[in-house]
Short mmCIF file of C-alpha atoms and ligand atoms in Angstrom, two decimals:
data_model
loop_
_atom_site.label_atom_id
_atom_site.label_comp_id
_atom_site.label_asym_id
_atom_site.label_seq_id
_atom_site.Cartn_x
_atom_site.Cartn_y
_atom_site.Cartn_z
CA MET A 1 -15.35 -156.24 -112.39
CA LEU A 2 -12.22 -155.63 -110.40
CA THR A 3 -13.79 -154.96 -107.03
CA ASP A 4 -14.41 -158.50 -105.89
CA THR A 5 -11.95 -160.98 -104.44
CA ILE A 6 -11.12 -164.03 -106.54
CA ALA A 7 -9.59 -167.39 -105.66
CA ALA A 8 -8.40 -170.50 -107.49
CA ILE A 9 -6.02 -173.42 -107.26
CA SER A 10 -2.89 -172.23 -109.06
CA THR A 11 -1.06 -175.53 -109.18
CA GLY A 12 -2.01 -178.33 -111.54
CA GLY A 13 -1.31 -181.49 -109.68
CA ASN A 14 -3.44 -184.11 -108.04
CA ASN A 15 -1.70 -185.70 -105.11
CA THR A 16 1.50 -183.72 -105.51
CA GLY A 17 3.67 -182.52 -102.62
CA ILE A 18 1.95 -179.17 -102.33
CA ASN A 19 -0.80 -177.15 -103.96
CA ILE A 20 -1.19 -173.38 -103.96
CA ILE A 21 -4.51 -171.59 -103.59
CA ARG A 22 -4.20 -167.99 -104.71
CA ILE A 23 -6.55 -165.29 -103.46
CA SER A 24 -6.52 -161.77 -104.93
CA GLY A 25 -8.59 -158.69 -104.15
CA GLU A 26 -9.57 -156.28 -101.45
CA ASN A 27 -10.77 -158.96 -99.01
CA SER A 28 -8.02 -161.52 -99.39
CA LYS A 29 -6.37 -160.71 -96.07
CA LYS A 30 -9.73 -160.50 -94.29
CA ILE A 31 -10.63 -164.00 -95.54
CA ILE A 32 -7.28 -165.37 -94.40
CA ASP A 33 -7.72 -163.75 -90.97
CA GLU A 34 -11.01 -165.64 -90.61
CA ILE A 35 -9.68 -169.09 -91.51
CA PHE A 36 -5.99 -169.10 -90.61
CA THR A 37 -4.42 -169.35 -87.21
CA ALA A 38 -0.70 -168.93 -86.59
CA SER A 39 1.65 -167.84 -83.84
CA ASP A 40 3.32 -165.31 -86.14
CA LYS A 41 1.78 -162.25 -87.83
CA LEU A 42 1.25 -162.05 -91.59
CA ASP A 43 3.07 -159.22 -93.30
CA HIS A 44 4.07 -158.10 -96.79
CA GLN A 45 6.25 -160.65 -98.64
CA LYS A 46 6.32 -162.86 -95.61
CA ILE A 47 5.40 -166.52 -95.51
CA ILE A 48 4.27 -168.05 -92.24
CA TYR A 49 3.30 -171.44 -90.94
CA GLY A 50 -0.10 -172.15 -89.37
CA LYS A 51 -3.39 -174.03 -89.62
CA ILE A 52 -6.51 -173.58 -91.73
CA LEU A 53 -9.58 -173.87 -89.54
CA ASP A 54 -13.19 -174.41 -90.60
CA ASP A 55 -14.84 -173.36 -87.35
CA ASP A 56 -12.85 -175.51 -84.93
CA LYS A 57 -11.94 -178.24 -87.39
CA VAL A 58 -8.37 -178.25 -88.73
CA LEU A 59 -8.44 -178.65 -92.51
CA ASP A 60 -4.67 -178.64 -93.04
CA GLU A 61 -1.30 -177.36 -91.84
CA VAL A 62 -0.15 -174.79 -94.33
CA LEU A 63 2.18 -171.93 -95.25
CA VAL A 64 0.53 -168.63 -96.12
CA SER A 65 2.21 -165.75 -97.92
CA TYR A 66 0.97 -162.19 -98.23
CA PHE A 67 1.61 -159.40 -100.73
CA ILE A 68 0.19 -155.94 -100.17
CA LYS A 69 -1.00 -153.99 -103.22
CA PRO A 70 0.41 -152.75 -105.52
CA ASN A 71 3.48 -154.95 -104.95
CA SER A 72 1.97 -158.25 -105.98
CA PHE A 73 1.48 -160.25 -109.17
CA THR A 74 -2.02 -158.84 -109.75
CA GLY A 75 -1.39 -155.41 -108.24
CA GLU A 76 -4.02 -156.23 -105.58
CA ASN A 77 -3.75 -157.68 -102.09
CA VAL A 78 -2.77 -161.29 -102.64
CA CYS A 79 -2.59 -164.24 -100.24
CA GLU A 80 -1.35 -167.64 -101.24
CA ILE A 81 -2.04 -170.77 -99.24
CA ASN A 82 0.54 -173.54 -99.71
CA CYS A 83 -1.34 -176.61 -98.56
CA HIS A 84 -0.70 -180.33 -98.88
CA GLY A 85 -1.11 -181.52 -102.45
CA GLY A 86 -4.07 -183.87 -102.13
CA ARG A 87 -6.99 -183.05 -104.39
CA ARG A 88 -9.60 -183.28 -101.64
CA VAL A 89 -7.75 -181.28 -99.02
CA THR A 90 -7.06 -178.53 -101.56
CA LEU A 91 -10.70 -178.39 -102.62
CA ASN A 92 -11.81 -178.27 -98.97
CA ILE A 93 -9.69 -175.17 -98.40
CA LEU A 94 -10.79 -173.54 -101.67
CA GLU A 95 -14.45 -174.17 -100.81
CA LEU A 96 -13.88 -172.56 -97.41
CA VAL A 97 -12.27 -169.51 -99.03
CA ILE A 98 -15.27 -169.20 -101.35
CA LYS A 99 -17.66 -169.61 -98.42
CA LYS A 100 -15.91 -166.68 -96.75
CA GLY A 101 -16.67 -164.39 -99.70
CA ALA A 102 -14.21 -164.98 -102.54
CA ARG A 103 -15.43 -165.79 -106.03
CA LEU A 104 -13.92 -168.64 -108.08
CA ALA A 105 -11.56 -167.03 -110.60
CA GLY A 106 -12.07 -167.59 -114.31
CA PRO A 107 -9.24 -168.78 -116.58
CA GLY A 108 -6.44 -166.22 -116.71
CA GLU A 109 -8.24 -163.85 -114.39
CA PHE A 110 -5.22 -163.21 -112.14
CA SER A 111 -3.10 -162.32 -115.19
CA LYS A 112 -5.89 -160.18 -116.59
CA ARG A 113 -5.99 -158.21 -113.36
CA ALA A 114 -2.21 -157.86 -113.50
CA PHE A 115 -2.58 -156.36 -116.99
CA LEU A 116 -5.50 -154.11 -116.07
CA ASN A 117 -3.65 -152.88 -112.99
CA GLY A 118 -0.65 -151.97 -115.12
CA LYS A 119 1.62 -154.69 -113.74
CA MET A 120 2.53 -155.97 -117.21
CA ASP A 121 1.90 -155.18 -120.84
CA LEU A 122 -0.28 -157.41 -122.97
CA SER A 123 2.56 -159.12 -124.84
CA LYS A 124 4.15 -160.00 -121.51
CA ALA A 125 0.89 -161.46 -120.23
CA GLU A 126 0.57 -163.53 -123.39
CA SER A 127 4.11 -164.86 -122.98
CA ILE A 128 2.97 -166.44 -119.71
CA ILE A 129 0.65 -168.78 -121.64
CA ASP A 130 3.53 -169.65 -123.93
CA ILE A 131 5.83 -170.40 -121.00
CA ILE A 132 3.20 -172.66 -119.47
CA ASN A 133 2.61 -174.47 -122.78
CA ALA A 134 6.28 -174.67 -123.84
CA LYS A 135 7.54 -178.19 -124.46
CA THR A 136 11.06 -177.47 -125.70
CA LYS A 137 13.94 -175.35 -124.43
CA LEU A 138 13.73 -173.15 -127.50
CA GLN A 139 10.02 -172.50 -126.99
CA THR A 140 10.76 -171.60 -123.38
CA LYS A 141 13.64 -169.32 -124.35
CA ILE A 142 11.52 -167.31 -126.78
CA ALA A 143 8.60 -167.03 -124.37
CA THR A 144 10.92 -165.94 -121.56
CA GLU A 145 12.50 -163.27 -123.73
CA GLN A 146 9.01 -161.96 -124.37
CA LEU A 147 8.24 -162.06 -120.66
CA GLU A 148 11.37 -160.03 -120.03
CA GLY A 149 9.98 -157.31 -122.28
CA GLY A 150 11.84 -158.01 -125.53
CA LEU A 151 8.78 -157.68 -127.74
CA TYR A 152 7.36 -154.83 -125.67
CA ASN A 153 10.52 -152.80 -126.10
CA ILE A 154 10.79 -153.14 -129.86
CA VAL A 155 7.09 -152.46 -130.46
CA LYS A 156 7.10 -149.51 -128.10
CA THR A 157 10.19 -148.05 -129.79
CA GLU A 158 8.70 -148.21 -133.30
CA ARG A 159 5.37 -146.87 -132.07
CA GLU A 160 7.01 -143.94 -130.33
CA LYS A 161 8.90 -143.08 -133.50
CA LEU A 162 5.57 -142.96 -135.36
CA ILE A 163 3.93 -140.83 -132.69
CA GLU A 164 6.81 -138.38 -132.67
CA LEU A 165 6.69 -138.12 -136.44
CA LEU A 166 2.94 -137.53 -136.28
CA ALA A 167 3.47 -134.70 -133.83
CA GLN A 168 6.02 -133.09 -136.13
CA ILE A 169 3.75 -133.47 -139.16
CA GLU A 170 0.84 -131.95 -137.28
CA VAL A 171 2.86 -128.94 -136.27
CA SER A 172 3.91 -128.30 -139.84
CA ILE A 173 0.34 -128.74 -141.14
CA ASP A 174 -1.44 -126.74 -138.43
CA TYR A 175 1.01 -123.90 -137.95
CA PRO A 176 2.72 -123.34 -141.29
CA GLU A 177 2.98 -119.62 -140.51
CA TYR A 178 5.24 -120.29 -137.53
CA ASP A 179 8.88 -120.65 -138.04
CA TYR A 180 8.99 -124.35 -137.28
CA LYS A 181 11.37 -126.22 -139.42
CA GLU A 182 8.92 -127.82 -141.79
CA LEU A 183 9.43 -131.52 -142.32
CA GLU A 184 10.44 -132.21 -145.87
CA ASN A 185 8.48 -135.01 -147.50
CA ASN A 186 11.71 -136.82 -148.18
CA GLU A 187 12.61 -136.73 -144.55
CA ILE A 188 9.21 -138.18 -143.58
CA ILE A 189 9.52 -140.92 -146.18
CA ASN A 190 12.98 -141.88 -144.98
CA LYS A 191 11.83 -142.09 -141.38
CA LEU A 192 8.80 -144.16 -142.35
CA LYS A 193 10.91 -146.47 -144.46
CA ASP A 194 13.28 -147.13 -141.58
CA ILE A 195 10.36 -148.15 -139.38
CA SER A 196 8.91 -150.22 -142.22
CA ILE A 197 12.18 -152.18 -142.57
CA ASN A 198 12.16 -152.98 -138.87
CA LEU A 199 8.53 -154.10 -138.92
CA LYS A 200 9.23 -156.34 -141.92
CA LYS A 201 12.12 -157.97 -140.06
CA TYR A 202 9.83 -158.84 -137.15
CA ILE A 203 7.09 -160.06 -139.49
CA ASN A 204 9.55 -162.34 -141.27
CA SER A 205 10.70 -163.81 -137.97
CA TYR A 206 7.22 -165.31 -137.58
CA ASP A 207 8.11 -168.09 -140.03
CA ASP A 208 10.94 -169.19 -137.75
CA GLY A 209 8.75 -168.64 -134.73
CA LYS A 210 5.97 -170.78 -136.18
CA TYR A 211 8.35 -173.72 -136.68
CA ILE A 212 9.53 -173.43 -133.11
CA LYS A 213 6.08 -173.04 -131.59
CA ASP A 214 3.91 -175.32 -133.74
CA GLY A 215 6.64 -177.62 -135.00
CA ILE A 216 7.85 -178.48 -138.49
CA ASN A 217 5.41 -180.51 -140.59
CA VAL A 218 7.33 -183.31 -142.27
CA ALA A 219 6.01 -185.86 -144.78
CA ILE A 220 7.90 -189.07 -145.53
CA LEU A 221 7.33 -190.09 -149.14
CA GLY A 222 8.70 -192.71 -151.51
CA GLY A 223 8.07 -196.04 -153.19
CA THR A 224 6.63 -199.05 -151.40
CA ASN A 225 8.97 -200.92 -149.08
CA ALA A 226 11.55 -198.12 -149.16
CA GLY A 227 11.59 -197.83 -145.36
CA LYS A 228 9.28 -194.86 -144.72
CA SER A 229 7.44 -196.40 -141.79
CA SER A 230 10.73 -197.65 -140.37
CA LEU A 231 11.93 -194.02 -140.34
CA LEU A 232 8.80 -192.83 -138.55
CA ASN A 233 9.35 -195.50 -135.92
CA ILE A 234 13.01 -194.57 -135.45
CA LEU A 235 12.25 -190.86 -135.09
CA SER A 236 9.37 -191.45 -132.70
CA ASN A 237 11.20 -194.20 -130.86
CA SER A 238 8.09 -196.36 -131.11
CA ASP A 239 6.41 -198.96 -133.23
CA LYS A 240 3.57 -196.65 -134.17
CA ALA A 241 3.64 -197.60 -137.87
CA ILE A 242 3.35 -201.18 -139.12
CA VAL A 243 6.55 -202.30 -140.82
CA THR A 244 6.63 -205.42 -143.00
CA ASP A 245 8.40 -206.49 -146.15
CA ILE A 246 5.05 -206.61 -147.94
CA GLU A 247 4.80 -203.86 -150.57
CA GLY A 248 1.98 -201.47 -149.77
CA THR A 249 1.85 -202.04 -146.03
CA THR A 250 0.94 -198.44 -145.15
CA ARG A 251 -2.44 -197.51 -146.62
CA ASP A 252 -3.40 -194.37 -144.77
CA ILE A 253 -1.42 -191.46 -143.37
CA VAL A 254 0.14 -192.20 -139.98
CA GLU A 255 0.80 -189.08 -137.93
CA GLU A 256 3.10 -188.62 -134.96
CA THR A 257 4.49 -185.57 -133.16
CA VAL A 258 7.97 -185.98 -131.71
CA ILE A 259 10.56 -183.74 -130.10
CA ILE A 260 14.03 -184.41 -131.43
CA ASP A 261 17.01 -182.38 -130.22
CA ASP A 262 14.60 -179.69 -128.99
CA ILE A 263 12.78 -179.51 -132.35
CA VAL A 264 9.09 -180.36 -132.61
CA LEU A 265 8.41 -182.48 -135.70
CA ASN A 266 4.88 -183.34 -136.82
CA ILE A 267 5.64 -186.37 -138.96
CA PHE A 268 3.34 -187.87 -141.59
CA ASP A 269 4.19 -191.37 -142.83
CA THR A 270 2.45 -192.06 -146.13
CA ALA A 271 1.40 -194.91 -148.40
CA GLY A 272 4.22 -195.97 -150.76
CA ILE A 273 3.77 -194.77 -154.32
CA ARG A 274 3.33 -197.45 -157.00
CA ASP A 275 0.86 -198.48 -159.72
CA THR A 276 -1.88 -200.53 -158.17
CA GLU A 277 -5.43 -201.68 -158.84
CA ASP A 278 -6.24 -201.91 -155.14
CA VAL A 279 -8.98 -199.36 -154.46
CA VAL A 280 -7.94 -198.65 -150.86
CA GLU A 281 -4.26 -198.33 -151.71
CA LYS A 282 -5.09 -195.98 -154.58
CA ILE A 283 -6.88 -193.63 -152.17
CA GLY A 284 -3.87 -193.81 -149.85
CA ILE A 285 -1.48 -192.89 -152.68
CA LYS A 286 -3.67 -189.95 -153.63
CA LYS A 287 -3.34 -188.75 -150.04
CA SER A 288 0.45 -189.16 -150.25
CA PHE A 289 0.57 -186.69 -153.13
CA ALA A 290 -1.95 -184.33 -151.55
CA ILE A 291 0.11 -183.94 -148.40
CA ILE A 292 3.01 -182.38 -150.32
CA ASP A 293 1.21 -179.03 -150.29
CA LYS A 294 0.54 -179.14 -146.57
CA VAL A 295 4.00 -179.74 -145.15
CA ASP A 296 7.16 -177.71 -144.63
CA LEU A 297 9.62 -180.49 -145.44
CA ILE A 298 9.52 -183.71 -147.46
CA ILE A 299 11.79 -186.62 -146.74
CA ILE A 300 11.99 -188.72 -149.88
CA VAL A 301 13.06 -192.30 -149.21
CA ILE A 302 14.66 -194.21 -152.09
CA ASP A 303 15.08 -197.98 -151.84
CA LEU A 304 18.66 -198.62 -152.97
CA LEU A 305 17.84 -202.28 -153.56
CA LYS A 306 15.52 -201.16 -156.36
CA GLY A 307 17.65 -198.22 -157.53
CA LEU A 308 16.05 -194.97 -158.72
CA THR A 309 12.69 -195.98 -160.22
CA GLU A 310 10.52 -194.07 -162.66
CA LYS A 311 8.04 -193.50 -159.80
CA ASP A 312 10.84 -192.00 -157.69
CA LYS A 313 11.78 -189.64 -160.52
CA GLU A 314 8.15 -188.60 -160.96
CA LEU A 315 7.82 -187.90 -157.24
CA ILE A 316 11.05 -185.90 -157.08
CA ASN A 317 9.97 -183.80 -160.08
CA LYS A 318 6.64 -183.08 -158.49
CA ILE A 319 8.30 -181.90 -155.27
CA MET A 320 10.76 -179.72 -157.20
CA GLU A 321 7.90 -178.13 -159.14
CA LYS A 322 6.35 -177.09 -155.86
CA ASN A 323 9.61 -175.64 -154.65
CA LYS A 324 9.44 -177.45 -151.33
CA LYS A 325 12.24 -178.09 -148.86
CA TYR A 326 13.40 -181.71 -149.20
CA ILE A 327 15.91 -184.29 -148.06
CA ILE A 328 16.53 -187.42 -150.13
CA CYS A 329 17.48 -190.55 -148.17
CA LEU A 330 19.23 -193.28 -150.14
CA ASN A 331 18.10 -196.05 -147.84
CA LYS A 332 19.18 -199.61 -147.09
CA ILE A 333 22.85 -198.68 -147.49
CA ASP A 334 23.62 -201.63 -145.16
CA VAL A 335 22.67 -204.12 -147.86
CA SER A 336 23.37 -202.20 -151.06
CA HIS A 337 26.72 -200.44 -150.86
CA GLU A 338 27.48 -201.34 -154.43
CA LYS A 339 24.39 -199.57 -155.75
CA VAL A 340 24.79 -196.22 -154.05
CA GLY A 341 27.35 -194.80 -156.49
CA LYS A 342 25.05 -195.11 -159.47
CA VAL A 343 22.02 -193.58 -157.74
CA LYS A 344 24.11 -190.73 -156.35
CA LYS A 345 25.31 -189.95 -159.85
CA GLN A 346 21.74 -189.93 -161.14
CA LEU A 347 20.86 -187.45 -158.39
CA GLN A 348 24.00 -185.33 -158.59
CA SER A 349 22.10 -182.17 -159.45
CA PHE A 350 20.17 -182.35 -156.16
CA LYS A 351 21.29 -181.06 -152.79
CA ASN A 352 20.50 -182.73 -149.50
CA VAL A 353 21.05 -186.31 -150.62
CA ILE A 354 22.16 -188.53 -147.74
CA GLU A 355 22.89 -192.23 -147.29
CA THR A 356 20.88 -194.00 -144.62
CA SER A 357 20.05 -197.34 -143.14
CA PHE A 358 16.90 -197.46 -141.08
CA PHE A 359 18.09 -200.87 -140.04
CA THR A 360 21.49 -199.91 -138.53
CA LYS A 361 20.43 -196.24 -137.98
CA GLU A 362 23.33 -195.01 -140.08
CA GLY A 363 22.69 -191.46 -141.32
CA ILE A 364 19.98 -190.65 -138.76
CA ASP A 365 22.12 -188.03 -137.02
CA THR A 366 22.97 -186.46 -140.38
CA LEU A 367 19.26 -186.32 -141.15
CA LYS A 368 18.46 -184.63 -137.82
CA ASN A 369 21.29 -182.09 -138.23
CA LYS A 370 20.16 -181.28 -141.74
CA ILE A 371 16.63 -180.54 -140.54
CA ALA A 372 17.91 -178.22 -137.79
CA TYR A 373 20.17 -176.47 -140.30
CA MET A 374 17.47 -176.09 -142.96
CA PHE A 375 15.13 -174.40 -140.52
CA ASN A 376 17.77 -172.18 -139.02
CA LEU A 377 17.09 -173.54 -135.57
CA GLU A 378 20.63 -173.64 -134.28
CA GLN A 379 21.17 -170.00 -135.15
CA ILE A 380 17.90 -169.01 -133.49
CA SER A 381 18.79 -170.81 -130.29
CA ASN A 382 22.12 -168.93 -130.11
CA ASP A 383 20.72 -165.60 -131.16
CA ASP A 384 18.98 -163.09 -128.93
CA SER A 385 16.96 -161.31 -131.59
CA ILE A 386 13.22 -161.12 -131.13
CA ILE A 387 11.11 -163.79 -132.76
CA ILE A 388 7.39 -163.39 -133.26
CA VAL A 389 5.50 -166.52 -132.27
CA ASN A 390 2.04 -165.24 -131.56
CA GLN A 391 -0.43 -165.06 -134.45
CA ARG A 392 -2.19 -162.03 -132.98
CA HIS A 393 1.10 -160.13 -132.88
CA LYS A 394 1.93 -161.18 -136.43
CA GLU A 395 -1.45 -160.04 -137.77
CA LEU A 396 -1.15 -156.65 -136.05
CA LEU A 397 2.39 -156.19 -137.33
CA ASP A 398 1.12 -157.00 -140.84
CA LYS A 399 -1.63 -154.40 -140.52
CA SER A 400 0.76 -151.82 -139.12
CA TYR A 401 3.21 -152.49 -141.95
CA THR A 402 0.48 -152.23 -144.62
CA SER A 403 -0.79 -148.90 -143.25
CA LEU A 404 2.75 -147.58 -143.07
CA ASN A 405 3.49 -148.47 -146.68
CA LYS A 406 0.20 -146.95 -147.77
CA ALA A 407 1.32 -143.73 -146.10
CA ILE A 408 4.72 -143.87 -147.81
CA ASN A 409 3.00 -144.37 -151.14
CA GLU A 410 0.63 -141.46 -150.56
CA ILE A 411 3.44 -139.08 -149.72
CA GLU A 412 5.56 -140.29 -152.63
CA LYS A 413 2.65 -139.70 -155.00
CA ASN A 414 2.00 -136.27 -153.49
CA ILE A 415 -1.53 -137.27 -152.48
CA GLY A 416 -1.03 -135.24 -149.34
CA VAL A 417 0.65 -135.57 -146.00
CA ASP A 418 -2.67 -134.98 -144.22
CA ILE A 419 -4.11 -138.12 -145.87
CA ALA A 420 -0.97 -140.11 -145.08
CA GLU A 421 -1.31 -138.93 -141.49
CA ILE A 422 -4.43 -141.09 -141.07
CA ASP A 423 -2.53 -144.18 -142.18
CA ILE A 424 0.43 -143.39 -139.95
CA LYS A 425 -2.01 -143.04 -137.05
CA ASN A 426 -3.48 -146.45 -137.91
CA SER A 427 -0.04 -147.96 -138.12
CA ALA A 428 0.74 -146.70 -134.60
CA LYS A 429 -2.66 -147.88 -133.36
CA TYR A 430 -2.00 -151.48 -134.48
CA LEU A 431 1.35 -151.49 -132.70
CA GLY A 432 -0.42 -150.19 -129.61
CA GLU A 433 -2.79 -153.14 -129.73
CA ILE A 434 0.13 -155.59 -129.47
CA ILE A 435 1.27 -154.22 -126.15
CA GLY A 436 -2.23 -153.40 -124.94
CA GLU A 437 -2.12 -149.64 -125.12
CA GLU A 438 -4.95 -149.36 -127.62
CA VAL A 439 -6.95 -152.48 -127.16
CA THR A 440 -10.66 -153.15 -126.72
CA SER A 441 -12.10 -155.09 -123.80
CA ASP A 442 -13.34 -157.80 -126.21
CA VAL A 443 -9.79 -158.49 -127.31
CA ILE A 444 -8.57 -158.51 -123.71
CA ASN A 445 -11.26 -161.00 -122.71
CA LYS A 446 -10.44 -163.24 -125.65
CA ILE A 447 -6.74 -163.29 -124.83
CA PHE A 448 -7.14 -164.14 -121.17
CA GLU A 449 -9.78 -166.81 -121.80
CA LYS A 450 -7.00 -168.93 -123.29
CA PHE A 451 -5.20 -169.06 -119.95
CA CYS A 452 -5.56 -171.94 -117.57
CA LEU A 453 -7.40 -171.65 -114.27
CA GLY A 454 -5.46 -170.16 -111.40
CA LYS A 455 -3.08 -168.12 -113.59
N1 GTP B 1 18.20 -203.97 -144.66
C1 GTP B 1 17.41 -202.94 -144.48
N2 GTP B 1 16.08 -203.15 -144.44
C2 GTP B 1 15.28 -202.07 -144.25
C3 GTP B 1 15.79 -200.76 -144.09
N3 GTP B 1 14.75 -199.93 -143.93
C4 GTP B 1 13.63 -200.67 -143.98
N4 GTP B 1 13.93 -201.97 -144.16
C5 GTP B 1 13.02 -203.09 -144.30
O1 GTP B 1 12.25 -202.88 -145.48
C6 GTP B 1 10.91 -203.36 -145.30
C7 GTP B 1 9.91 -202.25 -145.58
O2 GTP B 1 10.04 -201.28 -144.60
P1 GTP B 1 8.84 -200.26 -144.27
O3 GTP B 1 9.38 -199.30 -143.28
O4 GTP B 1 7.61 -200.98 -143.95
O5 GTP B 1 8.71 -199.58 -145.70
P2 GTP B 1 7.61 -198.53 -146.19
O6 GTP B 1 8.34 -197.57 -147.05
O7 GTP B 1 6.86 -197.98 -145.06
O8 GTP B 1 6.68 -199.46 -147.09
P3 GTP B 1 5.14 -199.24 -147.48
O9 GTP B 1 4.38 -198.96 -146.27
O10 GTP B 1 4.80 -200.54 -148.08
O11 GTP B 1 5.09 -198.14 -148.48
C8 GTP B 1 10.86 -203.90 -143.87
O12 GTP B 1 11.08 -205.28 -143.93
C9 GTP B 1 12.00 -203.20 -143.18
O13 GTP B 1 12.52 -203.92 -142.10
C10 GTP B 1 17.22 -200.60 -144.16
O14 GTP B 1 17.77 -199.50 -144.05
N5 GTP B 1 17.96 -201.71 -144.34
MG1 MG B 2 4.90 -197.96 -144.58
#
């Protein structure tokens, strides 16, 4: 229902300098007129100083701004009260606004109204959640590009190409007797293939986007006492994991999320791998192997004091079999310089072998740089191409791509352009759902429910 007036606290802080109460809807100005007194007159895009009054009682001294529809965030009449940032004073004002006829807004309801009133496309609205949730500069950069219409533009372009092609196909099917230049099948296929290549490029960017948004899952594996937990502690700048010189200190997986050089790493420290009769340790080691399948990168730590053991070789082989990204750390270089040559020779067929000391922190920068390089993150941060980060967008692009290729296949096999037409229509429909041009109210509700209150 878009007819009522909604209100909520749009700022998140308790006892901050200021809070903002946003009011949107037909009656927002009327409500303000009833509770706000000032020597100046409120006008569009103006902010004025005055007092909020509950009957004769002053609730706070505030600044109130006013935006007349459609030139506001929601496309409706909007007033914003900038009050002092105390929790209680803010609630007092909000309660008064509600008493005067506004309804408490649900999560994301202001943004939903902005979308429904045509102020922004759906992908832009979704980028607002990403901007709010962003923890790194790179996450913010990608979300901001989406807010600026990057995703909207590329999706709209490909969708328009499909719609134009559909129109041309329809003309040649419906009016073959007219002298329209009939589209050759080859021409249709070529056009569809061009669009398909573009869609695939955006779909593939989701892998990069996923690493940036959700972080890279990294497991630290190796023999007991190699220094795995020490590495977790260095990377997380904490003493989260217990470190001792007792073999088999770590029994269970220790998990920590850290941001290093603008990269989110979800790190899993594991139980050292060795033969043991200890029941608990055995379970831990089983978990160490099981995690290989679940992560994006494995850091293998070799204890140079012990050299390359049979267990190390077994572990490395297992990781190679699974074709996983890896970095091998030859650790404890500070106390075993003389051993490194031999181990390096044994591992000469492997890339990404580095020398480290988790004691002196030698090699840690190399390790960090290698991770950024392996996941392409430096290039992404310097590049302006569009990256898909939202799972909903990725799934719709996948569907659009599948329909498109079905259509290509049908035309190539001479099944009939009229049958392919249905799949081309579907392909365009899925693209439309990304930007909100062909989207059901259920989907809209689901998207905006994820927003925080007051946005
Ligand atoms: N000299 C030196 N000692 C290190 C280095 N890295 C770790 N250590 C020491 O090696 C011992 C084992 O370190 P941990 O980090 O607990 O090793 P771990 O691989 O987690 O061992 P488990 O949990 O038993 O599998 C500790 O005494 C550390 O201080 C290093 O680079 N140089
Ligand atoms: Mg450990």
